[in-house]
Amino acid sequence: MATLCRPAIAVPEYVITREQTLELARTLHADHPQLELALRLIGNTGVQTRHLVQPIEDTLKHPGFTVRNARYEREAKARVPDVVRRALENAEVSAQDIDMIVYVSCTGFMMPSMTAWLINTMDFKAETRQLPIAQLGCAAGGAAINRAHDFCTAYPTANVLIVACEFCSLLYQPTDLGVGNLLSNGLFGDALAAAVVRGAGGHGVRIERNGSHLVPDTEEWISYGVRDTGFHFILDKRVPGTMAMLAPAMRDMARPYDWDVSELDFYIVHAGGPRILDDLGRYLGLPQERFRYSRATLTERGNIASAVIFDALDRLFEDGGADDSARGVIAGFGPGITAEIALGTWTAPGNGRDGDRVAGRESVTLPA
């Protein structure tokens, strides 16, 4: 078992509202034969505001993939250190206490990974393990938590830092005019998150078990077309209905451990869109209020890809958390179609589990 501590969240300073998004769609695509459908779909997302890494007038330009990816790297290096420092503080550990860094992003590319840059610039140990995850899209936040849990299960006193950096606005493609693309232009936002998973001590969600589920033959439902102009997001119209397949997978994962996924105390799930949350509540027999944190993330920040579940989890912390030992689920959904699911119990501060060890522990020695 391992404890997922309180995340740190950051959003860029540029904001676009729902009304501005709709007006841009009317202006830019006045002759689009399905404009009214696109406007209705954007309006139904429930997204009121989104944050962008650059002003909207710059976002709408396409200077080429080289310039955009350079912008991604520059903005990531400028903004990631702050969320990392705050996440370490939340977990009461230092950079020297971290044994692995998991970096997740699907909106830019770096090699060496951002993990190498962090180790070189933020006083992490040279022996820190690196795990970049670039091709799981919105499911990557859940995958990062699960891989951190696996690592802490193998090395029970280890600590893992997770960083999610998503600048979805850098993927805007002015030539992609399908209804799904127009919808995406009004749905996705930019954000960063970081969180520490502690093998011993800490408070938050103590991960009990994790699992993954792939829906067969759905590889083309969410994908990237990788072209000279960069990443082109492809969204199949069947995606909103995936909860019919993923809700049973969540139930099946919990059943062997005598957990009923319809009777948990908290739910932190990826808010890909309003229908995802609506259908999940319907299939699990839950009132929509149970997904209030995910819904708030969607409303205030849009779909922020792998950072969604960390933003929603931070809202649970901000709300005072749950009762000690309360049961909950964290689930990320993304390309594949893939679900990454973790079941855990809430660990309140000062309950004495594992001695609540803090920074200053002896360094974990891991085999090469």
PDB file of C-alpha atoms in Angstrom, residues 26-141:
ATOM      1  CA  ARG A  26     -19.498  31.607 -34.963  1.00  0.00           C
ATOM      2  CA  THR A  27     -16.867  33.990 -36.344  1.00  0.00           C
ATOM      3  CA  LEU A  28     -14.256  31.494 -37.524  1.00  0.00           C
ATOM      4  CA  HIS A  29     -16.678  28.932 -38.918  1.00  0.00           C
ATOM      5  CA  ALA A  30     -19.635  31.004 -40.062  1.00  0.00           C
ATOM      6  CA  ASP A  31     -20.025  28.923 -43.234  1.00  0.00           C
ATOM      7  CA  HIS A  32     -19.602  25.528 -41.581  1.00  0.00           C
ATOM      8  CA  PRO A  33     -22.557  23.305 -42.591  1.00  0.00           C
ATOM      9  CA  GLN A  34     -22.795  21.851 -39.065  1.00  0.00           C
ATOM     10  CA  LEU A  35     -22.105  25.006 -37.108  1.00  0.00           C
ATOM     11  CA  GLU A  36     -25.354  24.898 -35.137  1.00  0.00           C
ATOM     12  CA  LEU A  37     -24.645  21.309 -34.073  1.00  0.00           C
ATOM     13  CA  ALA A  38     -21.126  22.249 -32.991  1.00  0.00           C
ATOM     14  CA  LEU A  39     -22.419  25.252 -31.032  1.00  0.00           C
ATOM     15  CA  ARG A  40     -24.990  23.093 -29.289  1.00  0.00           C
ATOM     16  CA  LEU A  41     -22.386  20.461 -28.393  1.00  0.00           C
ATOM     17  CA  ILE A  42     -19.976  23.073 -27.042  1.00  0.00           C
ATOM     18  CA  GLY A  43     -22.754  24.651 -25.013  1.00  0.00           C
ATOM     19  CA  ASN A  44     -23.717  21.286 -23.555  1.00  0.00           C
ATOM     20  CA  THR A  45     -20.215  20.556 -22.220  1.00  0.00           C
ATOM     21  CA  GLY A  46     -20.921  22.578 -19.105  1.00  0.00           C
ATOM     22  CA  VAL A  47     -17.477  24.202 -19.426  1.00  0.00           C
ATOM     23  CA  GLN A  48     -17.666  27.826 -18.302  1.00  0.00           C
ATOM     24  CA  THR A  49     -13.994  28.818 -18.273  1.00  0.00           C
ATOM     25  CA  ARG A  50     -10.698  27.390 -19.500  1.00  0.00           C
ATOM     26  CA  HIS A  51      -7.122  28.485 -18.976  1.00  0.00           C
ATOM     27  CA  LEU A  52      -4.646  28.864 -21.840  1.00  0.00           C
ATOM     28  CA  VAL A  53      -0.870  29.002 -21.848  1.00  0.00           C
ATOM     29  CA  GLN A  54      -0.881  31.935 -24.277  1.00  0.00           C
ATOM     30  CA  PRO A  55      -3.389  34.611 -25.368  1.00  0.00           C
ATOM     31  CA  ILE A  56      -6.216  33.365 -27.570  1.00  0.00           C
ATOM     32  CA  GLU A  57      -4.997  35.385 -30.556  1.00  0.00           C
ATOM     33  CA  ASP A  58      -1.688  33.509 -30.398  1.00  0.00           C
ATOM     34  CA  THR A  59      -3.423  30.185 -29.752  1.00  0.00           C
ATOM     35  CA  LEU A  60      -5.389  30.534 -32.996  1.00  0.00           C
ATOM     36  CA  LYS A  61      -2.230  30.931 -35.043  1.00  0.00           C
ATOM     37  CA  HIS A  62      -0.233  27.948 -36.239  1.00  0.00           C
ATOM     38  CA  PRO A  63       3.465  28.826 -36.474  1.00  0.00           C
ATOM     39  CA  GLY A  64       4.395  25.186 -37.123  1.00  0.00           C
ATOM     40  CA  PHE A  65       5.110  22.174 -34.962  1.00  0.00           C
ATOM     41  CA  THR A  66       8.717  23.193 -34.264  1.00  0.00           C
ATOM     42  CA  VAL A  67       7.675  26.517 -32.756  1.00  0.00           C
ATOM     43  CA  ARG A  68       4.778  24.994 -30.845  1.00  0.00           C
ATOM     44  CA  ASN A  69       6.856  22.227 -29.307  1.00  0.00           C
ATOM     45  CA  ALA A  70       9.515  24.756 -28.321  1.00  0.00           C
ATOM     46  CA  ARG A  71       6.739  26.740 -26.618  1.00  0.00           C
ATOM     47  CA  TYR A  72       5.649  23.588 -24.811  1.00  0.00           C
ATOM     48  CA  GLU A  73       9.165  22.958 -23.472  1.00  0.00           C
ATOM     49  CA  ARG A  74       9.688  26.579 -22.471  1.00  0.00           C
ATOM     50  CA  GLU A  75       6.375  26.849 -20.639  1.00  0.00           C
ATOM     51  CA  ALA A  76       6.810  23.470 -18.937  1.00  0.00           C
ATOM     52  CA  LYS A  77      10.231  24.393 -17.587  1.00  0.00           C
ATOM     53  CA  ALA A  78       8.898  27.735 -16.366  1.00  0.00           C
ATOM     54  CA  ARG A  79       5.792  26.360 -14.664  1.00  0.00           C
ATOM     55  CA  VAL A  80       6.495  22.808 -13.467  1.00  0.00           C
ATOM     56  CA  PRO A  81       8.984  23.648 -10.657  1.00  0.00           C
ATOM     57  CA  ASP A  82       6.362  25.561  -8.656  1.00  0.00           C
ATOM     58  CA  VAL A  83       3.846  22.699  -8.578  1.00  0.00           C
ATOM     59  CA  VAL A  84       6.652  20.268  -7.750  1.00  0.00           C
ATOM     60  CA  ARG A  85       7.784  22.335  -4.772  1.00  0.00           C
ATOM     61  CA  ARG A  86       4.226  22.661  -3.474  1.00  0.00           C
ATOM     62  CA  ALA A  87       3.531  18.940  -3.901  1.00  0.00           C
ATOM     63  CA  LEU A  88       6.672  18.085  -1.940  1.00  0.00           C
ATOM     64  CA  GLU A  89       5.554  20.460   0.817  1.00  0.00           C
ATOM     65  CA  ASN A  90       2.081  18.916   0.874  1.00  0.00           C
ATOM     66  CA  ALA A  91       3.627  15.471   1.352  1.00  0.00           C
ATOM     67  CA  GLU A  92       6.188  16.709   3.894  1.00  0.00           C
ATOM     68  CA  VAL A  93       9.125  15.337   1.926  1.00  0.00           C
ATOM     69  CA  SER A  94      12.082  16.874   0.125  1.00  0.00           C
ATOM     70  CA  ALA A  95      13.480  16.325  -3.360  1.00  0.00           C
ATOM     71  CA  GLN A  96      16.149  14.111  -1.804  1.00  0.00           C
ATOM     72  CA  ASP A  97      13.405  11.812  -0.465  1.00  0.00           C
ATOM     73  CA  ILE A  98      12.031  11.059  -3.949  1.00  0.00           C
ATOM     74  CA  ASP A  99      13.023   7.728  -5.497  1.00  0.00           C
ATOM     75  CA  MET A 100      11.112   7.918  -8.792  1.00  0.00           C
ATOM     76  CA  ILE A 101       9.589  10.686 -10.925  1.00  0.00           C
ATOM     77  CA  VAL A 102       6.645   9.863 -13.196  1.00  0.00           C
ATOM     78  CA  TYR A 103       6.043  12.593 -15.777  1.00  0.00           C
ATOM     79  CA  VAL A 104       2.854  12.437 -17.826  1.00  0.00           C
ATOM     80  CA  SER A 105       1.930  14.592 -20.809  1.00  0.00           C
ATOM     81  CA  CYS A 106       0.362  14.091 -24.228  1.00  0.00           C
ATOM     82  CA  THR A 107       0.593  17.667 -25.505  1.00  0.00           C
ATOM     83  CA  GLY A 108       4.306  18.064 -26.215  1.00  0.00           C
ATOM     84  CA  PHE A 109       7.447  16.002 -26.644  1.00  0.00           C
ATOM     85  CA  MET A 110      10.882  16.155 -25.038  1.00  0.00           C
ATOM     86  CA  MET A 111      13.826  13.781 -25.127  1.00  0.00           C
ATOM     87  CA  PRO A 112      15.521  13.570 -22.702  1.00  0.00           C
ATOM     88  CA  SER A 113      12.294  13.700 -20.754  1.00  0.00           C
ATOM     89  CA  MET A 114      11.288  16.483 -18.402  1.00  0.00           C
ATOM     90  CA  THR A 115      12.290  14.042 -15.655  1.00  0.00           C
ATOM     91  CA  ALA A 116      15.977  14.495 -16.530  1.00  0.00           C
ATOM     92  CA  TRP A 117      15.639  18.283 -16.437  1.00  0.00           C
ATOM     93  CA  LEU A 118      13.938  18.126 -13.029  1.00  0.00           C
ATOM     94  CA  ILE A 119      16.664  15.907 -11.587  1.00  0.00           C
ATOM     95  CA  ASN A 120      19.350  18.248 -12.869  1.00  0.00           C
ATOM     96  CA  THR A 121      17.736  21.474 -11.685  1.00  0.00           C
ATOM     97  CA  MET A 122      15.732  20.720  -8.515  1.00  0.00           C
ATOM     98  CA  ASP A 123      18.129  18.796  -6.260  1.00  0.00           C
ATOM     99  CA  PHE A 124      16.723  15.328  -6.890  1.00  0.00           C
ATOM    100  CA  LYS A 125      19.171  12.458  -6.463  1.00  0.00           C
ATOM    101  CA  ALA A 126      21.076  11.361  -9.552  1.00  0.00           C
ATOM    102  CA  GLU A 127      19.808   7.845  -8.793  1.00  0.00           C
ATOM    103  CA  THR A 128      16.144   8.892  -9.083  1.00  0.00           C
ATOM    104  CA  ARG A 129      14.244   6.549 -11.404  1.00  0.00           C
ATOM    105  CA  GLN A 130      12.517   8.129 -14.411  1.00  0.00           C
ATOM    106  CA  LEU A 131       9.197   7.058 -15.910  1.00  0.00           C
ATOM    107  CA  PRO A 132       7.831   9.329 -18.665  1.00  0.00           C
ATOM    108  CA  ILE A 133       4.333   8.423 -19.927  1.00  0.00           C
ATOM    109  CA  ALA A 134       3.392  10.084 -23.216  1.00  0.00           C
ATOM    110  CA  GLN A 135       0.818   7.982 -25.058  1.00  0.00           C
ATOM    111  CA  LEU A 136      -2.025   7.292 -22.623  1.00  0.00           C
ATOM    112  CA  GLY A 137      -3.693  10.678 -23.007  1.00  0.00           C
ATOM    113  CA  CYS A 138      -6.281  11.445 -20.352  1.00  0.00           C
ATOM    114  CA  ALA A 139      -5.806   8.024 -18.739  1.00  0.00           C
ATOM    115  CA  ALA A 140      -2.184   8.823 -17.918  1.00  0.00           C
ATOM    116  CA  GLY A 141      -2.981  10.481 -14.588  1.00  0.00           C
TER     117      GLY A 141
END
